[in-house]
XYZ file of C-alpha atoms in Angstrom:
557
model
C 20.460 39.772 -13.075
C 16.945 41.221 -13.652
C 16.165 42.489 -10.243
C 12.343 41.464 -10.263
C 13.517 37.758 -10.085
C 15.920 38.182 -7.277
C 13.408 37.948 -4.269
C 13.112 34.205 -6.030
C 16.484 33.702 -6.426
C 17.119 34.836 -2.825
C 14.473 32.125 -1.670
C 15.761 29.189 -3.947
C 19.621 29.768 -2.660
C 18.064 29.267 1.004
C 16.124 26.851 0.460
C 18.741 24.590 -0.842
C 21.385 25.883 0.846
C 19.323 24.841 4.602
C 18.710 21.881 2.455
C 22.400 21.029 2.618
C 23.619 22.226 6.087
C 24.432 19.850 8.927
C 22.202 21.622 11.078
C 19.531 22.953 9.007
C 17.407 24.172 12.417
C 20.474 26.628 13.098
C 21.171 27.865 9.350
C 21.045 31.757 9.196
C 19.406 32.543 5.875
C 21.359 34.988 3.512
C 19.727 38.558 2.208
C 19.237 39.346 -0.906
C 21.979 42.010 -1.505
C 24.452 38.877 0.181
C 23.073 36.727 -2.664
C 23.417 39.783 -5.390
C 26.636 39.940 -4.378
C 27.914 36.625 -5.437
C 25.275 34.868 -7.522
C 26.883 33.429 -10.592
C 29.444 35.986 -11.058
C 32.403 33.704 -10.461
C 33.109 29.961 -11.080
C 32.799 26.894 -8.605
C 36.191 26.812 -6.333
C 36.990 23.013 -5.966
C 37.182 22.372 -2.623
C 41.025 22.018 -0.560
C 42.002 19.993 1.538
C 41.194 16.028 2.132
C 38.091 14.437 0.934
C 35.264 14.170 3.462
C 35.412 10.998 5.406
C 31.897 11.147 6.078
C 30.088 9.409 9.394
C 30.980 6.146 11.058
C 29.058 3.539 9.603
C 26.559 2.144 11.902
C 24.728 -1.300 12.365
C 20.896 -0.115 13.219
C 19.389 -2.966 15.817
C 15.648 -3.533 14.681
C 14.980 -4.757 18.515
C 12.028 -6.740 19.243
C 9.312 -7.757 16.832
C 5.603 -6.151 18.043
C 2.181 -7.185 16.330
C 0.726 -5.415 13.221
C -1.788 -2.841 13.222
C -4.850 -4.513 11.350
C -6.614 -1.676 9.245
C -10.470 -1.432 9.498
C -12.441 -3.019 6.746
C -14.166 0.708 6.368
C -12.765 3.738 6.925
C -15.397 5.625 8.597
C -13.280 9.387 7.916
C -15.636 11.907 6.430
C -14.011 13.273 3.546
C -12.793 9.594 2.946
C -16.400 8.349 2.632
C -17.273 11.017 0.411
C -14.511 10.374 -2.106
C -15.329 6.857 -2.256
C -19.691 6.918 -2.005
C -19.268 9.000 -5.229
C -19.314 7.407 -8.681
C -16.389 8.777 -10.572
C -16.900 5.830 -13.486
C -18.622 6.988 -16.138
C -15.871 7.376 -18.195
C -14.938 3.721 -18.179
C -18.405 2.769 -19.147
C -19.702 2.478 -22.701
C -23.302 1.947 -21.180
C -24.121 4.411 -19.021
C -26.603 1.902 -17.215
C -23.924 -0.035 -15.859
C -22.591 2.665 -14.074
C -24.110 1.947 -10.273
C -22.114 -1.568 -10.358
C -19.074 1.031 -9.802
C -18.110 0.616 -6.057
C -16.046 2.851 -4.167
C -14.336 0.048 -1.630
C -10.742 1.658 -0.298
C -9.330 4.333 0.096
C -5.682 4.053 -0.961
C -3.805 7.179 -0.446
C -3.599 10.676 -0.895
C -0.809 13.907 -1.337
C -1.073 17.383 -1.438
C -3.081 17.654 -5.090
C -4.351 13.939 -5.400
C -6.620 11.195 -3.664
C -6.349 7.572 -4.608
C -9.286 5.169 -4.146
C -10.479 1.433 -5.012
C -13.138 0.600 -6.936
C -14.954 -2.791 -7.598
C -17.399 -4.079 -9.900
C -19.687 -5.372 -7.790
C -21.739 -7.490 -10.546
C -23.809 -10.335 -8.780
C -22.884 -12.698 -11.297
C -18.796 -13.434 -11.363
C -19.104 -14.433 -14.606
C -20.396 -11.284 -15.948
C -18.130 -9.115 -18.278
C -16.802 -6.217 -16.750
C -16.345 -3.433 -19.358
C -12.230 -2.552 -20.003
C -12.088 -6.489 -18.267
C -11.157 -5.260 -14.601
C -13.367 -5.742 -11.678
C -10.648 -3.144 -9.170
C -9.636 -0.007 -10.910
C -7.520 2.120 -8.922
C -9.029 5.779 -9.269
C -6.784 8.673 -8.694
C -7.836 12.143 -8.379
C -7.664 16.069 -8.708
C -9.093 17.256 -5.358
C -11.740 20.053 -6.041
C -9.548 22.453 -3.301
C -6.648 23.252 -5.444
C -6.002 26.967 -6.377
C -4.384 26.439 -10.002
C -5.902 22.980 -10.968
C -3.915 23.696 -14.441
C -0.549 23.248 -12.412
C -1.489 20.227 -11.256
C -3.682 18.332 -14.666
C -3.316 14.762 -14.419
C -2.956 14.790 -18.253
C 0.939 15.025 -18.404
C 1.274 12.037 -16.065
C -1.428 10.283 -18.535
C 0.665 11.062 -21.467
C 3.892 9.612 -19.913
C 1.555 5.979 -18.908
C 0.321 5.794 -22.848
C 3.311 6.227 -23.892
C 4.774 4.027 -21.499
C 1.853 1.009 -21.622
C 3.600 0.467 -25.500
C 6.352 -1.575 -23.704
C 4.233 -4.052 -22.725
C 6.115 -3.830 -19.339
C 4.484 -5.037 -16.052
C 7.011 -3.481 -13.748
C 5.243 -0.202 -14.613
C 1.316 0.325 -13.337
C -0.393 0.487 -16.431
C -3.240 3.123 -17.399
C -6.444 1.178 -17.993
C -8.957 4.031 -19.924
C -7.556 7.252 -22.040
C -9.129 10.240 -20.009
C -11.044 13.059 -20.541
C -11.303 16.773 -19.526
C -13.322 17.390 -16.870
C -17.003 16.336 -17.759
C -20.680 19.242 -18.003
C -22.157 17.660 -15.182
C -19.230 17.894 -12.111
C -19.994 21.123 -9.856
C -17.098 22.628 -9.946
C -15.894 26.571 -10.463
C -16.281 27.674 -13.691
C -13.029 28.679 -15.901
C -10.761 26.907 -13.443
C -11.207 23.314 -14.614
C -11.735 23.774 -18.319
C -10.107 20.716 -19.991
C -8.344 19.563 -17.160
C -7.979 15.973 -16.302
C -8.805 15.494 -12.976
C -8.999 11.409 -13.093
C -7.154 9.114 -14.110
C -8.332 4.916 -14.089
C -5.385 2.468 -13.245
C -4.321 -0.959 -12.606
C -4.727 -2.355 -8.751
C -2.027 -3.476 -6.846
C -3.841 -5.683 -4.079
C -0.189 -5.833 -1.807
C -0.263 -2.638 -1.323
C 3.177 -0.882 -1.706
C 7.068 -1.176 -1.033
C 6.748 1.283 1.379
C 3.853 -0.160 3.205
C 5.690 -3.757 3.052
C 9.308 -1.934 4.768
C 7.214 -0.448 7.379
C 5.551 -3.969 8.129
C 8.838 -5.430 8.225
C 10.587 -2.824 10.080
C 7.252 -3.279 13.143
C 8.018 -7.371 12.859
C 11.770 -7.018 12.784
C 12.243 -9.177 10.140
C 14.808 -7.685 7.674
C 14.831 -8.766 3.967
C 17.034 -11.989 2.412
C 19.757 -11.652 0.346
C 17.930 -13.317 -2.367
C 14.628 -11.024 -1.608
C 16.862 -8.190 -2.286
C 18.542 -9.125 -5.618
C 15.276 -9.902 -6.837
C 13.527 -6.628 -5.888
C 16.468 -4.593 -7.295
C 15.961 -7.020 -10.662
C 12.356 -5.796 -10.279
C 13.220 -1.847 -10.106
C 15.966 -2.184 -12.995
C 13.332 -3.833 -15.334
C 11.318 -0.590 -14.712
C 13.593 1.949 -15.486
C 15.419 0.474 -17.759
C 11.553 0.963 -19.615
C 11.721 4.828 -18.924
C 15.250 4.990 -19.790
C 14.790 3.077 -23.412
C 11.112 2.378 -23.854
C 11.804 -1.223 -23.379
C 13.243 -3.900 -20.556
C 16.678 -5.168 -21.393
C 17.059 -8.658 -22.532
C 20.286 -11.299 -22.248
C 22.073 -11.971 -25.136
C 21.670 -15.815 -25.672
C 26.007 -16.182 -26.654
C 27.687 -13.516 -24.704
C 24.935 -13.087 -21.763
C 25.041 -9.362 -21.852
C 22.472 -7.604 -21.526
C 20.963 -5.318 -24.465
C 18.001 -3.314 -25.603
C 15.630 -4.815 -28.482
C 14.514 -1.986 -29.484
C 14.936 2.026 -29.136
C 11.817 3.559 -28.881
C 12.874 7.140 -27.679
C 16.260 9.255 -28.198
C 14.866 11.332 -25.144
C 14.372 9.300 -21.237
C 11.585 9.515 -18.726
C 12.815 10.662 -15.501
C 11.075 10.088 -12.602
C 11.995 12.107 -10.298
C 9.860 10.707 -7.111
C 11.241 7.240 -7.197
C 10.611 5.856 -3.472
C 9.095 2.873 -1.737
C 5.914 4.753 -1.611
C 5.790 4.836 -5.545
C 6.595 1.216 -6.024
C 3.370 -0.831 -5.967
C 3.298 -4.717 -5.161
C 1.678 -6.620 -7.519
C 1.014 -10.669 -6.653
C 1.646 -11.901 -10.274
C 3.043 -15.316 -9.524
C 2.789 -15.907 -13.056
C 5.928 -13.868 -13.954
C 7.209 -13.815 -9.985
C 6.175 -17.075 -7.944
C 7.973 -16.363 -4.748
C 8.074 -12.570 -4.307
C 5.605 -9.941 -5.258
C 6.219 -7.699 -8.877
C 7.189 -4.161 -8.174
C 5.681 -1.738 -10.128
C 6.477 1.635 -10.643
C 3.662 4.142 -10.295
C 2.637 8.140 -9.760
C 4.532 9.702 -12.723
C 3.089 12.922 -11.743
C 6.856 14.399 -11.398
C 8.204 12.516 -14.549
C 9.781 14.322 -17.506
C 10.908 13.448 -20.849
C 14.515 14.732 -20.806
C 16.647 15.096 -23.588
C 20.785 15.099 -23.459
C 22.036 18.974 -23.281
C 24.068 20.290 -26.649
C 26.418 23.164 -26.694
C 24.346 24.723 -29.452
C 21.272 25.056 -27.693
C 22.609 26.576 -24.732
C 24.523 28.805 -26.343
C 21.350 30.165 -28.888
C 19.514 30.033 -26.015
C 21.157 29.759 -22.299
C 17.968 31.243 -20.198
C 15.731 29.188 -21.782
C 17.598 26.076 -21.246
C 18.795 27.172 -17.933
C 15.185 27.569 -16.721
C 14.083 24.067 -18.312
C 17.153 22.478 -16.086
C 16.517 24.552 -12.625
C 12.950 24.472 -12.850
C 13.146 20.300 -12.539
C 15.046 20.952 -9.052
C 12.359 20.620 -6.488
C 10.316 18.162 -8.592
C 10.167 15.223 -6.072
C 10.583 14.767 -2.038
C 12.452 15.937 0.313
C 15.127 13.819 1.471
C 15.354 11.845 -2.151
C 16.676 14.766 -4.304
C 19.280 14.017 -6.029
C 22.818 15.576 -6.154
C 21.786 16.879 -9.556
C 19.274 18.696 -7.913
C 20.457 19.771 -5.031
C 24.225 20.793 -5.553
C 25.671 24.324 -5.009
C 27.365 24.621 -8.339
C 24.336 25.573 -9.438
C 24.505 29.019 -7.650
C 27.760 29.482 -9.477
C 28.770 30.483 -13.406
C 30.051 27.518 -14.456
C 27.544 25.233 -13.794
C 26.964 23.805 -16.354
C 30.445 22.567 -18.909
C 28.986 20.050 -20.570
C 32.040 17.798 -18.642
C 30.752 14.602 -17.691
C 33.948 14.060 -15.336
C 33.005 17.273 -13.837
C 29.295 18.260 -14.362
C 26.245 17.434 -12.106
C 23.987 20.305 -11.989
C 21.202 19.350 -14.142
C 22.520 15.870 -15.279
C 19.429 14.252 -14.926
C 20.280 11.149 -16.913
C 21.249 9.611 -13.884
C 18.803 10.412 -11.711
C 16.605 7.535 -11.650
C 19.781 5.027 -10.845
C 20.037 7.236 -7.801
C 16.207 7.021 -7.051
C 16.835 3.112 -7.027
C 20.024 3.504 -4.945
C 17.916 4.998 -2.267
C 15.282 1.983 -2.361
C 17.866 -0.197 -1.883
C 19.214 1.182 0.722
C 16.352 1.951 2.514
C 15.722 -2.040 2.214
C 19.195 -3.222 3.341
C 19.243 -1.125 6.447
C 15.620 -1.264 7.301
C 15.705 2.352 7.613
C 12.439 4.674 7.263
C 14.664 7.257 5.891
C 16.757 7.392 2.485
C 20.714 8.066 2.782
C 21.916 11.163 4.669
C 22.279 13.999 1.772
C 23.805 16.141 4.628
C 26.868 13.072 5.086
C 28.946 12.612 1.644
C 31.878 10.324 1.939
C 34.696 9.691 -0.044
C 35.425 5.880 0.783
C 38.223 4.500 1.665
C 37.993 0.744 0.833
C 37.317 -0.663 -2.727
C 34.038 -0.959 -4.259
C 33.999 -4.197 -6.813
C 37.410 -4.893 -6.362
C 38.823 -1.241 -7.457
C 39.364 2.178 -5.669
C 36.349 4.472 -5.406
C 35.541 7.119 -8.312
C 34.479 9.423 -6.062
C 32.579 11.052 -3.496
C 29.126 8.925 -2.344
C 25.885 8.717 0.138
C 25.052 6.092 2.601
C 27.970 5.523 5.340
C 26.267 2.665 6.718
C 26.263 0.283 4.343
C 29.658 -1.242 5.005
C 28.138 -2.142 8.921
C 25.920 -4.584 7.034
C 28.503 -6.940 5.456
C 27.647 -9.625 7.555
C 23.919 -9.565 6.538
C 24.801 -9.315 2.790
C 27.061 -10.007 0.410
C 30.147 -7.340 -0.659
C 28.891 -7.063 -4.484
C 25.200 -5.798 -3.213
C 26.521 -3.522 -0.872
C 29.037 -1.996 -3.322
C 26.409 -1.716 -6.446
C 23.936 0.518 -3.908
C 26.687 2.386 -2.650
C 27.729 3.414 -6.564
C 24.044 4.058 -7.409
C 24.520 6.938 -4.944
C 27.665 8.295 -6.383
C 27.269 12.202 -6.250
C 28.644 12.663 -10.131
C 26.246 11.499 -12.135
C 28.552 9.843 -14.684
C 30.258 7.853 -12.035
C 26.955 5.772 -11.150
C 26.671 2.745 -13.424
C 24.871 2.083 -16.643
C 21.536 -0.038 -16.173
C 22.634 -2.692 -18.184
C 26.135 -2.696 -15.789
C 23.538 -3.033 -13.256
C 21.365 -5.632 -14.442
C 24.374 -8.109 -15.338
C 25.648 -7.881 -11.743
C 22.172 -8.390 -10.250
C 21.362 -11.633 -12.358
C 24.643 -12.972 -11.143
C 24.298 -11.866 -7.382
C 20.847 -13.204 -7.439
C 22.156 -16.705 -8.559
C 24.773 -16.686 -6.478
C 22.268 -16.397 -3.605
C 19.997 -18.553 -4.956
C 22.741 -21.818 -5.061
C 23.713 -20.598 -1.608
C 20.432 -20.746 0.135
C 17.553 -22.091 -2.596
C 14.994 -21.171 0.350
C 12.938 -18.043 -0.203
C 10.542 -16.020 2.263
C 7.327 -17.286 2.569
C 4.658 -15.590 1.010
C 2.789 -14.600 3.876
C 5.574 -12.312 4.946
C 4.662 -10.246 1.898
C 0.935 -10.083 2.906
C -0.196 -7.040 4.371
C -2.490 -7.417 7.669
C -6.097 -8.700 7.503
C -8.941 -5.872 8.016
C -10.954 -5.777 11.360
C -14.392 -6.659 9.969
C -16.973 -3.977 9.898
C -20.119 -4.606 12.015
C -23.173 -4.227 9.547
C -26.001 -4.701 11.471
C -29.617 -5.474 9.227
C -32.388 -2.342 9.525
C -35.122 -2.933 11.357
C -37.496 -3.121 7.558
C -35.232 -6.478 7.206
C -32.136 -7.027 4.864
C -31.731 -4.229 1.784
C -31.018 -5.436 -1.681
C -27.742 -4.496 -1.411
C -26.751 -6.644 2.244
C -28.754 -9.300 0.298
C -26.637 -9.442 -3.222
C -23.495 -9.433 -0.375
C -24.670 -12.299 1.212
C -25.526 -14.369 -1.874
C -21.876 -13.278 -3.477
C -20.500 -14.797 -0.228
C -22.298 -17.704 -0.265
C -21.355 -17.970 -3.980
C -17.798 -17.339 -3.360
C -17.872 -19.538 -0.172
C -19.111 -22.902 -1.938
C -15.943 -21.824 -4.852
C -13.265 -22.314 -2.321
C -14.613 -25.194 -1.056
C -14.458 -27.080 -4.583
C -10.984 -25.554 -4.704
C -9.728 -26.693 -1.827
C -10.997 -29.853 -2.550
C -9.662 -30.440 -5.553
C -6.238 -29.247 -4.107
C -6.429 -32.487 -1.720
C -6.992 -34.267 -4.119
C -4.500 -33.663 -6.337
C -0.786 -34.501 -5.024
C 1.364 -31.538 -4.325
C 4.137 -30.682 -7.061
C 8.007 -30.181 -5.601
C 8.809 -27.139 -7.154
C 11.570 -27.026 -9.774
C 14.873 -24.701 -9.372
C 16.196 -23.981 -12.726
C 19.549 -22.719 -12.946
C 21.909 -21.271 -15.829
C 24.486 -23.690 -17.103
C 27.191 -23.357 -20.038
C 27.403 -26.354 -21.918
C 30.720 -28.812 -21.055
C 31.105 -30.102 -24.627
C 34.717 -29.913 -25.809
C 35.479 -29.807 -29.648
C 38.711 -31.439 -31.352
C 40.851 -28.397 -30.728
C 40.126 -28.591 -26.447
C 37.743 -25.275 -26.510
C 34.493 -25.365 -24.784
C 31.055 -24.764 -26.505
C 30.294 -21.460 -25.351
C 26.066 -22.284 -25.849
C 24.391 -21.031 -22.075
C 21.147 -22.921 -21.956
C 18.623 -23.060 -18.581
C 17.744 -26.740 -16.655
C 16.999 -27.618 -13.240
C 18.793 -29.250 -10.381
C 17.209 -32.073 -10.217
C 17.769 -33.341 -13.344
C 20.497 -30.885 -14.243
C 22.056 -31.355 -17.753
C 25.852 -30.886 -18.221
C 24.744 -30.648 -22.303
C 22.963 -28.198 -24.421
C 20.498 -29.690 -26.997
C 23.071 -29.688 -29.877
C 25.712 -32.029 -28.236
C 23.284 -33.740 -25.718
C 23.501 -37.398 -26.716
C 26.647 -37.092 -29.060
């Protein structure tokens, strides 16, 4: 062990090891000559003794509902204003001139290295055309602060969106405009930000985010339905099944299975930060009409991540062992993985290229547990992900067989009243701790089409779409100058007007025209028999109220 690197070492073992103990507040941090002393000199000891039975699983009471915090229509924080009064456009633009119709509206978000904020085009006429076609680009970026802006260019997480936009997949926020280094005319230190992105343009989610919609719930105590929840986890498999194999998985028309069209990558995205906070809500009734379209967003963390061969680690074991570890704290606290935060990796034999043994480093799992951790999150209303300090081994069958192993989340079995036994079981494998034992997407997928129809027959009500809404804005007061009105309140006022007489033609046509029942369609196999008593095994879609027992090819015969 080169002893320049062990003052690192030292700090990584503590850091993971507090990460892992019951009480971290009372963990008593090891030296360095105590970490010298066993540091990957011997092999993992499997653990004696009886599996851990984890803690008792608990029902969590939301209590009473209590009113929404409305935002305020303008955010009157200093360094907020600045952000947004700034025109960060110009790249979007092909004429320069248009470049003042670039709004800064709302500020979205922000973490340690990045700002988010809205911006409209605020052309008079709505008819205009809005260069790139968007009139709200969401506009994240660098802040001018950081130290090493090179450690944190936005130009990885750009290459992962192009690359990802070729799916054509709208469960995954979609870069709008390929960016550019920093441009001549920003002020900023010299040397540091040479031909680093600092912006990126993307798509708008207008409902705000998964997280954002789980805290509103949590406030209202009104949990999720069953058939809310298939449809969200549907949602979240659609997207990684696009960083897993560069393309959403499709039914097979025959067998039903699902399969992918087309391989576009030997090597998967990981994400590595998958949370409510990263999944954006999209209201695309087009492709969802009764729940909003997740979409999964900040890929600042994501990695392209090939599957480890015995060759390369033996030509080259530092190297490789570096690329593994140095993915470990990529993410947030409290939604690392097991791959991530294990301690076989302070031990020789971590890695055995074993997958009934191995999960240091086996990323290829990871974002199956990043979804597991939604989901629960979403079953038991909780503001937290699964306990990483409480692994179980369970004693009751999940999908109708004996566990594989040891798992995360002892209280989802107190919620079998609220939801059905095959949703509870498919989160609780997600968060399997061996990365092999958690199932395969398109495992996933066929269970959640099924659950989700089950639920459907069962109760054909959904949530209304107000309880996906987030709370109206207090209106600004804007009060008019003494001079009179400036352009700018006056363009405001006629867009209002504009967009005032718009709704009233819409809303009168609306009366006008009668309202449509909507339609459930349901799968159905057709009921045909032949000669020899077998059934036509042909699945075809219809609705209940005029549900066919047929498909087209023996319909009428």
């Amino acid at each position: 062990m080169a002893a320049p690197n062990i003052t690192r070492i030292t700090a990584d073992v503590n850091f993971w090891a507090r990460y892992r103990y019951p009480d971290p507040e009372n963990y008593i941090p090891l030296d360095e000559q105590q970490v010298q002393a066993f540091y990957r000199l011997q092999n993992y000891p499997q653990p004696a003794g009886p599996a851990p039975q984890g803690a008792a699983s608990e029902y969590h009471e939301l209590g009473p509902g209590q009113p929404l915090d409305r935002p305020l229509a303008r955010d009157d924080n200093i360094v907020r204003r600045a952000f947004l009064d700034r025109n960060p456009m110009p790249q979007m633009q092909g004429d320069l001139m248009q470049t003042p119709l670039w709004q800064g509206k709302k500020f979205l978000g922000e973490g340690f290295s990045a700002r988010v904020g809205l911006w409209e085009y605020s052309d008079p006429d709505p008819y205009a055309d809005v260069p790139g076609g968007f009139r709200q680009i969401a506009v994240k970026e660098l802040k001018t602060t950081l130290r090493n802006p090179y450690a944190y260019d936005l130009r990885g997480e750009a290459d992962i969106l192009t690359k990802l936009r070729q799916s054509g997949s709208p469960h995954i926020v979609h870069l709008l405009h390929n960016p550019g280094p920093v441009e001549a005319h920003e002020i900023l230190p010299p040397g540091r930000w040479d031909n680093v992105v600092r912006r990126i343009f993307l798509e708008y989610c207008s409902l705000g985010s998964l997280h954002d919609l789980l805290q509103r719930r949590i406030k209202l105590a009104v949990p999720f339905s069953e058939l809310t929840i298939w449809r969200l986890f549907d949602c979240l498999l659609d997207g990684i099944s696009v960083l897993d194999y560069g393309n959403e998985l499709v039914p097979d028309g025959v067998t039903n299975e699902f399969y992918i069209p087309q391989l576009r990558s030997e090597k998967e995205i990981v994400h590595f930060d998958l949370k409510p906070a990263n999944i954006l809500l999209a209201d695309k009734r087009s492709i969802h009409p009764v729940h909003p379209l997740c979409k999964i967003s900040d890929f600042g963390h994501a990695s392209e991540i090939g599957q480890p061969q015995w060759e390369r680690l033996e030509q080259r074991p530092q190297e490789w062992l570096d690329y593994y570890e140095s993915k470990r704290k990529w993410g947030t606290e409290g939604y690392f993985a097991p791959e991530q935060f294990t301690e076989r990796w302070d031990y020789d034999d971590w890695r055995q290229l074993r997958p009934d043994v191995d999960i240091a480093g086996v990323y290829q799992s990871t974002n199956i547990w990043g979804v597991g951790c939604i989901m629960y999150q979403l079953i038991t209303m909780s503001r937290r992900p699964p306990n990483h300090r409480d692994p179980f081994m369970p004693q009751y069958n999940l999908r109708g067989r004996p566990a594989l192993g040891i798992t995360y989340g002892t209280d989802l079995p107190a919620y079998e009243l609220q939801y059905s036994k095959l949703l509870l079981d498919l989160v609780q494998e997600c968060l399997y701790e061996l990365p092999s034992n958690r199932p395969s997407i398109s495992e996933l997928k066929e269970n959640v089409v099924f659950g989700s129809e089950t639920a459907l027959s069962a109760n054909p009500d959904t949530e209304p779409w107000v309880d996906f809404l987030p709370a109206e804005p207090v209106p600004s007061f804007n009060p008019i100058p003494p001079g009179g009105p400036t352009q700018a309140q006056k363009t405001a006022r006629r867009q209002a007007q504009r967009a005032g007489r718009k709704r009233a033609r819409e809303d009168e046509a609306q009366q006008v025209q009668p309202k449509r029942r909507r339609r459930i369609a349901i799968r159905q196999r057709c009921r045909y028999l032949y000669d020899d008593d077998t059934q036509c095994k042909r699945i075809f879609k219809t609705t209940v109220e005029g549900m066919d027992i047929y498909c087209t090819e023996h319909r009428g015969g």
